[in-house]
XYZ file of C-alpha atoms in Angstrom:
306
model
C -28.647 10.759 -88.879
C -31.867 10.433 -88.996
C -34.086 10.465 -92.915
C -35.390 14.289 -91.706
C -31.944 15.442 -91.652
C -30.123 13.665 -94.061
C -28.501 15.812 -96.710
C -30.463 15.970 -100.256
C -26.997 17.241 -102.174
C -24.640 14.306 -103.330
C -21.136 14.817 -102.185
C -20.331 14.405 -105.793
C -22.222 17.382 -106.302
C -19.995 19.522 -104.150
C -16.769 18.485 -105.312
C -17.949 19.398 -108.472
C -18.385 22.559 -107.914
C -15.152 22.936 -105.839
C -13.269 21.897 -109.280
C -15.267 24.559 -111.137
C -14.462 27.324 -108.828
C -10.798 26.287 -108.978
C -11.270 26.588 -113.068
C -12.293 29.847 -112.537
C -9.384 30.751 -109.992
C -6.936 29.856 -112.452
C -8.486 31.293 -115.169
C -8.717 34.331 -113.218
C -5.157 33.978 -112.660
C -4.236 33.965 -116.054
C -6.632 36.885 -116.904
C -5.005 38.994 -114.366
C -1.582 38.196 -115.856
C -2.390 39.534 -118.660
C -3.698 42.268 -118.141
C -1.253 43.381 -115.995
C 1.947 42.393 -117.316
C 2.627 45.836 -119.163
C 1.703 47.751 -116.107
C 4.613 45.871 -113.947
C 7.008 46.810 -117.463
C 6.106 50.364 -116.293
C 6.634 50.035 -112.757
C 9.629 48.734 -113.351
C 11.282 51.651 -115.107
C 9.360 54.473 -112.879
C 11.048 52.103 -109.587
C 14.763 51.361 -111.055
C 14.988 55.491 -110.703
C 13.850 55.651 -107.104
C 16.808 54.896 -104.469
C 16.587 51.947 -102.180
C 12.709 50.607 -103.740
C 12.982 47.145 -102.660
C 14.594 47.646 -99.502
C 11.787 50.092 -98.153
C 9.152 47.263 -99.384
C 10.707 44.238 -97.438
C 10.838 47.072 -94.806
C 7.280 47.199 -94.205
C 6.233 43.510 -94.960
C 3.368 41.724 -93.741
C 4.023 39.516 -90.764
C 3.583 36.562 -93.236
C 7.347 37.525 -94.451
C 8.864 39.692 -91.745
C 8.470 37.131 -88.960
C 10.988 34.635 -91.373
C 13.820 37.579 -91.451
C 16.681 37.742 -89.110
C 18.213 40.691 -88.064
C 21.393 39.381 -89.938
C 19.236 38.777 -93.116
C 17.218 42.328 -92.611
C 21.088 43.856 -93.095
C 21.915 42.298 -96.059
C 18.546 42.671 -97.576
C 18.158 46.599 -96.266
C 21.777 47.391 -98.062
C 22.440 45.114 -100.956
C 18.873 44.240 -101.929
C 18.333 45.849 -105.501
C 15.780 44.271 -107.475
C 12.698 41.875 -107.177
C 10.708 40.272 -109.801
C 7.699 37.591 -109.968
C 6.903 35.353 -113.048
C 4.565 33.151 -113.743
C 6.417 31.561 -116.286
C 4.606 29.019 -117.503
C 1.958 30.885 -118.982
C 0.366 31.279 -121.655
C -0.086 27.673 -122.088
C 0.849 26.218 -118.247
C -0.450 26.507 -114.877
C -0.078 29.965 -113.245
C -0.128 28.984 -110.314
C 3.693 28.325 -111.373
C 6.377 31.179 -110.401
C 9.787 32.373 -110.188
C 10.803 34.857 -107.858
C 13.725 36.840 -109.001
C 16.497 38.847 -106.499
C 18.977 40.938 -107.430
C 21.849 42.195 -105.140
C 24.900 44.307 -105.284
C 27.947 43.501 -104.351
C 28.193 42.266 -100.652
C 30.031 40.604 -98.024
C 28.011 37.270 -97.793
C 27.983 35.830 -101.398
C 29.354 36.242 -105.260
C 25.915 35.935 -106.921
C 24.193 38.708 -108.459
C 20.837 37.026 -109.391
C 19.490 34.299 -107.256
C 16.102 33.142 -108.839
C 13.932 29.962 -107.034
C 11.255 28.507 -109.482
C 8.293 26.928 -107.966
C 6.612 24.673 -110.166
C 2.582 23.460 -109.419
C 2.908 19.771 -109.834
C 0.244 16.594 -109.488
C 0.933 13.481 -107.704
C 0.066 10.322 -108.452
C -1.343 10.061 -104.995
C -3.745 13.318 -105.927
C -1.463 15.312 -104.121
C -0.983 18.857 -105.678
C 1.756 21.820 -104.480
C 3.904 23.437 -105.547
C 7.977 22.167 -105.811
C 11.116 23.448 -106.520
C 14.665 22.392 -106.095
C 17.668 23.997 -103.726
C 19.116 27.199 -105.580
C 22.820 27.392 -105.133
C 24.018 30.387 -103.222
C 28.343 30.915 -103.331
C 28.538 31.985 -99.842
C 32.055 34.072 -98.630
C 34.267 32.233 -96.559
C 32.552 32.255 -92.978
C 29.633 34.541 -94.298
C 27.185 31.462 -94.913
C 23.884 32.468 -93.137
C 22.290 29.563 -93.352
C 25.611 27.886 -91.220
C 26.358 24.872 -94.094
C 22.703 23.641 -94.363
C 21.524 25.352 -97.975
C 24.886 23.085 -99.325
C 23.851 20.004 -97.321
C 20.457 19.945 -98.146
C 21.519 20.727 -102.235
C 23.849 17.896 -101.808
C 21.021 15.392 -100.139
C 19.253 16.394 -103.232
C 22.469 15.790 -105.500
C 22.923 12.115 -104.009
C 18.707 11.101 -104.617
C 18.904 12.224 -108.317
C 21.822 9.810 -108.193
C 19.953 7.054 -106.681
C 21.267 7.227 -102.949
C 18.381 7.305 -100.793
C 20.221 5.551 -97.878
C 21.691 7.492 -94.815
C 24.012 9.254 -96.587
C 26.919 11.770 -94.681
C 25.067 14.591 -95.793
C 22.170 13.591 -94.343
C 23.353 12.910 -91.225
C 24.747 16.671 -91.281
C 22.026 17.560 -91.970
C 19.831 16.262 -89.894
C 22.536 17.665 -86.655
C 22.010 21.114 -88.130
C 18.573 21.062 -88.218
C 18.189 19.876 -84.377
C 20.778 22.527 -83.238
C 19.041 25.197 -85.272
C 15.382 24.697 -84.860
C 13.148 26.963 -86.794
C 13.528 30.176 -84.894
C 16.927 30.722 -85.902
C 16.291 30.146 -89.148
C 17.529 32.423 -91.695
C 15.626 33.984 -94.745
C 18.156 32.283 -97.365
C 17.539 28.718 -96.040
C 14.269 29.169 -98.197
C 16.371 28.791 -101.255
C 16.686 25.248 -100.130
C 13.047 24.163 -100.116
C 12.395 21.451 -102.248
C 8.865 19.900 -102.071
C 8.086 15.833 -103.458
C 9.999 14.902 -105.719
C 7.813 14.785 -108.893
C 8.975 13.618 -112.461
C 7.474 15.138 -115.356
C 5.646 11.943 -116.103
C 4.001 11.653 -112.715
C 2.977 15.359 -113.026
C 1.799 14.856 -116.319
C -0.399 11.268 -116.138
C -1.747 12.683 -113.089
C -2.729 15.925 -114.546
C -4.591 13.647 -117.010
C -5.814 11.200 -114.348
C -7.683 14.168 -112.587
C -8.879 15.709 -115.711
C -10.714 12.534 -116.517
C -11.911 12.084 -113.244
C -13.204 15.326 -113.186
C -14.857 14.845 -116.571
C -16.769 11.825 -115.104
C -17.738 13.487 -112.296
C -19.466 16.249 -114.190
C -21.435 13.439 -116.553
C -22.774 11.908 -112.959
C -20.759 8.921 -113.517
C -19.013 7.044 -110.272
C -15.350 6.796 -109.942
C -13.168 4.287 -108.270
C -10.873 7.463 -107.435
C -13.925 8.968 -105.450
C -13.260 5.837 -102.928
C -9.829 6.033 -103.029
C -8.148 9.405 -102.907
C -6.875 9.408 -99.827
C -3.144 10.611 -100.137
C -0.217 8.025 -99.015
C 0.696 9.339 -95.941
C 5.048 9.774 -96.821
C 6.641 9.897 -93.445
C 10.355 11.232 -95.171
C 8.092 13.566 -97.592
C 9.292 16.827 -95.078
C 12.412 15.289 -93.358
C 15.285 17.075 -95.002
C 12.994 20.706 -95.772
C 14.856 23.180 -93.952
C 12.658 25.407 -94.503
C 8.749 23.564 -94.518
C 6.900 26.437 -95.193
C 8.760 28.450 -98.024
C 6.091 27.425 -100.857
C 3.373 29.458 -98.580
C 6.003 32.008 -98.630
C 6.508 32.059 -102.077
C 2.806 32.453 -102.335
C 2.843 35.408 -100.184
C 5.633 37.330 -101.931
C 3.650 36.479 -105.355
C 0.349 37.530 -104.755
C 0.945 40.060 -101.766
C 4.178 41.759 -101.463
C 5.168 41.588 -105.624
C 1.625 43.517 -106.619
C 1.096 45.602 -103.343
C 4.928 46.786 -103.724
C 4.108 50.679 -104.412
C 1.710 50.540 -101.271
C 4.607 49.085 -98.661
C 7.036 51.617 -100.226
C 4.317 54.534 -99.611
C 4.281 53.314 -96.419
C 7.264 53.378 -96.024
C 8.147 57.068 -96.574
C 4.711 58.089 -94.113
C 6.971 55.918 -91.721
C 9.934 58.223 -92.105
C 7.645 61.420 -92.583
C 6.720 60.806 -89.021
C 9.924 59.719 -87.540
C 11.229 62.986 -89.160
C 8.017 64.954 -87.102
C 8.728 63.537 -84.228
C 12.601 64.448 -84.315
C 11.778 67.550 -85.191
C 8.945 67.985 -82.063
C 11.856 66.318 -79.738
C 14.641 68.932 -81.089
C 12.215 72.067 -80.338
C 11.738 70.695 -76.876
C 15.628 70.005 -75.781
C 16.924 73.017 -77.857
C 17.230 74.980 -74.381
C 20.396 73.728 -72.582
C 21.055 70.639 -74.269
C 23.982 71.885 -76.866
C 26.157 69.316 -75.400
C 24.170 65.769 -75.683
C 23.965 63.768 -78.037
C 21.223 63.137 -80.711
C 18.877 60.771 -80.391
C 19.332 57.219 -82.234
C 17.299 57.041 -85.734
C 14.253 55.161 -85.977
C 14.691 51.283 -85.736
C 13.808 49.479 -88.938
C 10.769 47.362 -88.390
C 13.002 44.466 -90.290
């Protein structure tokens, strides 16, 4: 690059500000929480009286969600599916970019629980990675009604036997590993996002690499040069996603928290113009065939977009 077109602003410089408008993000975040926390309390007891809320919402989720649910899932979900909550509940004093999404089901012919709640925790590595993490829920499937076909257990119990200190090639792993080839992402279903897991990070790591960063940052700001400039380039972990069966469920997390959890009136609304018109149209078609056709049969109700 020649001196005419060299860049006068420091990389430093820009990082710098890329760690301020993250400050503000989060303390946006927070804001935002607070605000709004008694105006979910209220939505909560206007929406336990309407019929069916939460199955109408998942109904008409964005494509971020809906492409992850089976037709198998969408059943269970459309008819036992009875509550939803998101917390960030690490707040006041945590990181909100923390959650826990909450489910609630009725009785039903796939599992026992009642409440199945995933927490995601935002976590620093050592390495200067920083996600979000969780660990496999535990779902009590019905004999021969396990959606997920074994791999939610296998994956908790790959998890079980690394808290122990087994990190070899373990019989669960190699279960699990033959599941995942035979299933492949596609045939996925919805619940093997209870499973996800993330690196494993202690509460140490998190919390001398929260401090690491912080002073970093700090000696960024005062124009001073860190080694950790030069050397933050994350260790590449080749077994990091190996036994995720489902990679992507933190970005789904994400998307229930900040899109389908706060814009949940607007998909219901939806919703019910969906029906409105399906009802129109029925009505349109019925005027039409009402001459001669006493003896067929109605036509099918509209297919859920689930």
């Amino acid at each position: 690059m020649s001196a005419e077109n060299e860049i006068p602003v420091a990389y430093e410089q820009l990082e710098e500000l890329e760690d301020d408008f993250e400050d503000v993000e989060l303390e946006m975040l927070r804001y935002q929480h607070k605000l709004s926390k008694d105006l979910y309390a209220r939505r909560e007891k206007v929406i336990a009286q309407i019929p069916h809320f939460w199955p109408l919402v998942i109904e008409q989720s964005p494509p971020d969600i809906d492409e992850y649910i089976q037709p198998s899932d969408a059943g269970l979900l459309m008819n036992s599916l009875t509550g939803l909550s998101v917390e960030r509940f690490e707040l006041p004093d945590g990181d909100p970019r923390s959650i826990a999404i909450r489910w609630e089901f009725s009785e039903n012919e796939h599992f026992e629980n009642r409440v199945l709640e995933k927490k995601f925790y935002w976590r620093n590595a050592k390495d200067g990675w920083a996600g979000l993490v969780s660990e496999p829920v535990e779902i009590k499937w019905k004999p021969g009604k396990d959606l997920t076909n074994g791999m939610l257990d296998l994956v908790r119990q790959v998890y079980k036997d690394e808290d122990a200190g087994n990190k070899g090639e373990t019989e669960a792993k190699k279960k699990l590993k033959a599941q995942m080839e035979s299933t492949g992402l596609d045939g996925l279903s919805f619940f093997a996002w209870f499973g996800f897991r993330g690196p494993k990070i202690t509460d140490e790591e998190h919390k001398e690499a929260t401090k690491k960063e912080e002073e970093r940052r700090k000696a960024r700001k005062e124009g001073k040069k860190t080694d950790d400039d030069d050397q933050m380039e994350e260790d590449e972990d080749e077994d990091e996603y190996e036994w995720e069966i489902f990679p992507t469920a933190d970005d789904l997390a994400v998307c229930i928290a900040e899109d389908l959890w706060p814009g949940a009136i607007k998909y219901f609304m939806a919703a019910q113009e969906q029906e409105a018109m399906s009802d129109l149209d029925f009505e349109d078609d019925s005027d039409e065939d009402m001459d001669g056709d006493e003896g067929k049969e109605d036509p099918p109700s509209k297919k859920r977009k689930a």
